[in-house]
PDB file of C-alpha atoms in Angstrom:
ATOM      1  CA  MET A   6       6.934 -23.621 -10.022  1.00 57.00           C
ATOM      2  CA  SER A   7       5.575 -20.336 -10.151  1.00 77.00           C
ATOM      3  CA  GLU A   8       3.491 -18.804  -7.473  1.00 89.00           C
ATOM      4  CA  THR A   9      -0.196 -18.321  -7.773  1.00 96.00           C
ATOM      5  CA  ARG A  10      -1.319 -14.712  -8.240  1.00 96.00           C
ATOM      6  CA  VAL A  11      -4.771 -13.012  -7.830  1.00 97.00           C
ATOM      7  CA  ALA A  12      -5.870 -10.038 -10.041  1.00 96.00           C
ATOM      8  CA  THR A  13      -6.997  -7.458  -7.307  1.00 97.00           C
ATOM      9  CA  GLY A  14      -8.735  -4.599  -8.270  1.00 95.00           C
ATOM     10  CA  ALA A  15      -8.252  -1.520  -6.166  1.00 95.00           C
ATOM     11  CA  TRP A  16      -9.471   2.184  -6.703  1.00 92.00           C
ATOM     12  CA  TRP A  17      -6.915   4.853  -5.813  1.00 93.00           C
ATOM     13  CA  ASP A  18      -7.383   8.559  -5.280  1.00 90.00           C
ATOM     14  CA  PRO A  19      -4.741  10.077  -7.584  1.00 92.00           C
ATOM     15  CA  GLN A  20      -2.820  11.917  -4.470  1.00 93.00           C
ATOM     16  CA  MET A  21      -2.383   8.766  -2.723  1.00 94.00           C
ATOM     17  CA  TRP A  22      -1.315   6.931  -5.991  1.00 95.00           C
ATOM     18  CA  GLN A  23       1.444   9.476  -6.358  1.00 95.00           C
ATOM     19  CA  ARG A  24       2.382   9.180  -2.584  1.00 96.00           C
ATOM     20  CA  ALA A  25       2.539   5.528  -2.454  1.00 97.00           C
ATOM     21  CA  ARG A  26       4.953   5.629  -5.655  1.00 97.00           C
ATOM     22  CA  ALA A  27       7.104   8.350  -3.881  1.00 97.00           C
ATOM     23  CA  ALA A  28       7.066   6.258  -0.245  1.00 98.00           C
ATOM     24  CA  TYR A  29       8.206   3.153  -2.435  1.00 96.00           C
ATOM     25  CA  VAL A  30      11.056   4.834  -4.286  1.00 95.00           C
ATOM     26  CA  PHE A  31      12.142   6.257  -0.873  1.00 96.00           C
ATOM     27  CA  ASP A  32      12.165   3.101   0.856  1.00 96.00           C
ATOM     28  CA  LEU A  33      14.119   1.452  -1.931  1.00 93.00           C
ATOM     29  CA  ASP A  34      17.213   3.347  -0.577  1.00 90.00           C
ATOM     30  CA  HIS A  35      16.034   4.065   3.086  1.00 95.00           C
ATOM     31  CA  HIS A  36      14.664   1.007   4.517  1.00 93.00           C
ATOM     32  CA  PRO A  37      16.766  -2.435   4.620  1.00 92.00           C
ATOM     33  CA  ASP A  38      13.745  -4.417   4.499  1.00 92.00           C
ATOM     34  CA  ALA A  39      11.983  -3.061   1.527  1.00 93.00           C
ATOM     35  CA  PRO A  40      11.490  -5.011  -1.462  1.00 92.00           C
ATOM     36  CA  ALA A  41      12.748  -3.832  -4.905  1.00 89.00           C
ATOM     37  CA  GLY A  42       9.472  -3.678  -7.017  1.00 92.00           C
ATOM     38  CA  PHE A  43       6.303  -1.713  -6.728  1.00 95.00           C
ATOM     39  CA  ILE A  44       4.200  -4.840  -6.430  1.00 95.00           C
ATOM     40  CA  GLN A  45       6.624  -6.401  -3.915  1.00 96.00           C
ATOM     41  CA  TRP A  46       6.369  -3.030  -1.915  1.00 97.00           C
ATOM     42  CA  LEU A  47       2.546  -3.223  -2.136  1.00 98.00           C
ATOM     43  CA  HIS A  48       2.781  -6.943  -0.742  1.00 98.00           C
ATOM     44  CA  TRP A  49       4.917  -5.835   2.153  1.00 98.00           C
ATOM     45  CA  VAL A  50       2.698  -3.046   3.083  1.00 98.00           C
ATOM     46  CA  LEU A  51      -0.602  -5.126   2.817  1.00 99.00           C
ATOM     47  CA  GLU A  52       1.179  -7.956   4.779  1.00 98.00           C
ATOM     48  CA  ALA A  53       2.425  -5.510   7.715  1.00 98.00           C
ATOM     49  CA  HIS A  54      -1.086  -4.129   7.828  1.00 99.00           C
ATOM     50  CA  VAL A  55      -2.444  -7.672   8.340  1.00 99.00           C
ATOM     51  CA  ALA A  56       0.047  -8.364  10.950  1.00 99.00           C
ATOM     52  CA  ARG A  57      -1.191  -5.246  13.013  1.00 98.00           C
ATOM     53  CA  GLY A  58      -4.437  -7.148  13.863  1.00 98.00           C
ATOM     54  CA  PRO A  59      -7.932  -5.841  14.180  1.00 98.00           C
ATOM     55  CA  GLN A  60      -7.085  -3.833  17.174  1.00 97.00           C
ATOM     56  CA  GLY A  61      -4.044  -2.379  16.022  1.00 97.00           C
ATOM     57  CA  ARG A  62      -5.611  -1.327  12.663  1.00 97.00           C
ATOM     58  CA  ALA A  63      -8.325   0.174  14.827  1.00 96.00           C
ATOM     59  CA  ALA A  64      -5.904   2.317  16.916  1.00 96.00           C
ATOM     60  CA  LEU A  65      -4.518   3.767  13.991  1.00 95.00           C
ATOM     61  CA  THR A  66      -5.237   7.568  13.106  1.00 87.00           C
ATOM     62  CA  VAL A  67      -5.611   7.290   9.406  1.00 87.00           C
ATOM     63  CA  PRO A  68      -7.790   9.936   7.810  1.00 80.00           C
ATOM     64  CA  PRO A  69     -10.498   8.633   5.519  1.00 76.00           C
ATOM     65  CA  ARG A  70      -9.683   8.649   1.715  1.00 75.00           C
ATOM     66  CA  ALA A  71     -10.159  11.948  -0.246  1.00 72.00           C
ATOM     67  CA  VAL A  72     -13.797  12.571  -1.246  1.00 71.00           C
ATOM     68  CA  ILE A  73     -13.508  12.878  -5.153  1.00 74.00           C
ATOM     69  CA  ALA A  74     -15.552  12.120  -8.158  1.00 74.00           C
ATOM     70  CA  ALA A  75     -15.199   8.320  -8.700  1.00 69.00           C
ATOM     71  CA  SER A  76     -14.393   9.143 -12.386  1.00 77.00           C
ATOM     72  CA  ALA A  77     -11.438  11.217 -11.016  1.00 82.00           C
ATOM     73  CA  GLY A  78     -10.148   8.150  -9.311  1.00 85.00           C
ATOM     74  CA  LEU A  79      -7.760   5.595 -10.828  1.00 90.00           C
ATOM     75  CA  ASN A  80      -8.641   1.694 -11.189  1.00 91.00           C
ATOM     76  CA  ARG A  81      -5.690  -0.344 -10.939  1.00 94.00           C
ATOM     77  CA  HIS A  82      -5.301  -3.976 -10.892  1.00 95.00           C
ATOM     78  CA  HIS A  83      -2.583  -5.640  -8.859  1.00 96.00           C
ATOM     79  CA  ALA A  84      -1.380  -9.460  -9.416  1.00 97.00           C
ATOM     80  CA  LEU A  85      -1.210 -10.125  -5.718  1.00 98.00           C
ATOM     81  CA  ARG A  86       0.182 -13.277  -4.257  1.00 97.00           C
ATOM     82  CA  ALA A  87      -2.860 -15.615  -3.501  1.00 98.00           C
ATOM     83  CA  GLU A  88      -1.522 -16.129   0.198  1.00 98.00           C
ATOM     84  CA  THR A  89      -1.472 -11.985   0.528  1.00 98.00           C
ATOM     85  CA  ARG A  90      -4.973 -11.673  -0.888  1.00 98.00           C
ATOM     86  CA  ALA A  91      -6.486 -14.454   1.209  1.00 98.00           C
ATOM     87  CA  ALA A  92      -4.786 -12.734   4.519  1.00 98.00           C
ATOM     88  CA  MET A  93      -6.016  -9.348   3.391  1.00 98.00           C
ATOM     89  CA  GLU A  94      -9.658 -10.681   2.868  1.00 98.00           C
ATOM     90  CA  GLN A  95      -9.646 -12.416   6.342  1.00 99.00           C
ATOM     91  CA  ALA A  96      -8.355  -9.261   7.809  1.00 99.00           C
ATOM     92  CA  ILE A  97     -10.952  -7.418   6.157  1.00 99.00           C
ATOM     93  CA  ILE A  98     -13.505 -10.082   7.583  1.00 98.00           C
ATOM     94  CA  ASP A  99     -11.871  -9.646  10.896  1.00 98.00           C
ATOM     95  CA  ASP A 100     -12.117  -5.892  11.030  1.00 98.00           C
ATOM     96  CA  ARG A 101     -15.733  -6.051  10.132  1.00 98.00           C
ATOM     97  CA  GLN A 102     -16.645  -8.410  12.957  1.00 98.00           C
ATOM     98  CA  ALA A 103     -14.463  -5.612  15.184  1.00 97.00           C
ATOM     99  CA  GLY A 104     -17.186  -3.315  13.957  1.00 96.00           C
ATOM    100  CA  ARG A 105     -15.033  -1.726  11.253  1.00 95.00           C
ATOM    101  CA  LEU A 106     -16.590  -1.883   8.026  1.00 95.00           C
ATOM    102  CA  MET A 107     -14.112  -1.349   4.935  1.00 94.00           C
ATOM    103  CA  SER A 108     -14.192  -2.311   1.174  1.00 94.00           C
ATOM    104  CA  ARG A 109     -11.060  -3.728  -0.177  1.00 96.00           C
ATOM    105  CA  SER A 110     -10.154  -0.454  -1.657  1.00 94.00           C
ATOM    106  CA  SER A 111     -10.410   1.290   1.540  1.00 94.00           C
ATOM    107  CA  TRP A 112      -8.538  -1.140   3.433  1.00 97.00           C
ATOM    108  CA  ILE A 113      -5.380  -1.064   0.838  1.00 97.00           C
ATOM    109  CA  HIS A 114      -5.692   2.529   1.173  1.00 96.00           C
ATOM    110  CA  GLU A 115      -5.484   2.449   4.960  1.00 97.00           C
ATOM    111  CA  ALA A 116      -2.641  -0.157   4.752  1.00 98.00           C
ATOM    112  CA  VAL A 117      -0.616   2.273   2.048  1.00 98.00           C
ATOM    113  CA  ALA A 118      -1.671   5.286   4.018  1.00 97.00           C
ATOM    114  CA  VAL A 119       0.177   4.124   7.039  1.00 97.00           C
ATOM    115  CA  SER A 120       3.241   3.060   5.159  1.00 97.00           C
ATOM    116  CA  VAL A 121       3.274   6.392   3.371  1.00 98.00           C
ATOM    117  CA  ALA A 122       3.081   8.371   6.673  1.00 96.00           C
ATOM    118  CA  ASP A 123       6.027   6.240   7.948  1.00 97.00           C
ATOM    119  CA  ALA A 124       8.003   6.800   4.850  1.00 98.00           C
ATOM    120  CA  GLN A 125       7.500  10.640   5.209  1.00 97.00           C
ATOM    121  CA  ARG A 126       8.205  10.597   8.773  1.00 97.00           C
ATOM    122  CA  ARG A 127      11.734   8.975   8.283  1.00 97.00           C
ATOM    123  CA  ALA A 128      12.193  11.428   5.345  1.00 98.00           C
ATOM    124  CA  GLY A 129      11.862  14.263   7.634  1.00 97.00           C
ATOM    125  CA  GLY A 130       8.584  15.259   6.529  1.00 96.00           C
ATOM    126  CA  THR A 131       8.467  15.275   2.622  1.00 96.00           C
ATOM    127  CA  LEU A 132       8.869  12.686   0.238  1.00 98.00           C
ATOM    128  CA  THR A 133      10.156  13.586  -3.332  1.00 96.00           C
ATOM    129  CA  PRO A 134       7.367  13.009  -5.907  1.00 95.00           C
ATOM    130  CA  VAL A 135       7.895  10.719  -8.913  1.00 95.00           C
ATOM    131  CA  PRO A 136       7.303  13.070 -11.803  1.00 92.00           C
ATOM    132  CA  ASP A 137       3.999  12.568 -13.831  1.00 86.00           C
ATOM    133  CA  GLY A 138       4.327  10.250 -16.482  1.00 88.00           C
ATOM    134  CA  GLN A 139       7.499   8.732 -15.180  1.00 91.00           C
ATOM    135  CA  ARG A 140       7.399   5.077 -14.976  1.00 91.00           C
ATOM    136  CA  LEU A 141       8.811   3.095 -12.014  1.00 90.00           C
ATOM    137  CA  PRO A 142      11.775   0.926 -12.615  1.00 80.00           C
ATOM    138  CA  ASN A 143      11.394  -2.741 -12.967  1.00 76.00           C
ATOM    139  CA  GLN A 144      13.189  -4.692 -10.365  1.00 74.00           C
ATOM    140  CA  PRO A 145      15.814  -1.811  -9.408  1.00 84.00           C
ATOM    141  CA  THR A 146      18.865  -2.247  -7.448  1.00 81.00           C
ATOM    142  CA  LYS A 147      18.454  -1.598  -4.199  1.00 75.00           C
ATOM    143  CA  ARG A 148      21.254   0.874  -2.288  1.00 69.00           C
ATOM    144  CA  SER A 149      23.852  -1.584  -0.421  1.00 64.00           C
ATOM    145  CA  GLY A 150      24.298  -1.136   3.010  1.00 56.00           C
TER     146      GLY A 150
END
């Protein structure tokens, strides 16, 4: 039986999109719990952000998204597991009730920015960018041990 997925649109600024891809590739070989596959990595990132709770998310020092023309951004649709999507939506409500009003795209940006910063710190300050036009591998083999 397959799991239910929900198409979830998100607006990405191009720089964060590239940084997210670089963090995902870094985590493949450097984080034992990182999943293989970008959409699985995104689930992992979103679920970690939900688990922080409203107070934990509010305590983060994540700079706001870059201000760029909407036409310069990237609209992406991600097939999220229904459970992950529901937990994210509840977290957005919890944040709003705690005084933090965020769109779905802004919330996803914050979750990804935290994971990118963590990967960058573990990488010694710099993540190797994925070359422009380079597709990410589907279900890559993770480094063992």
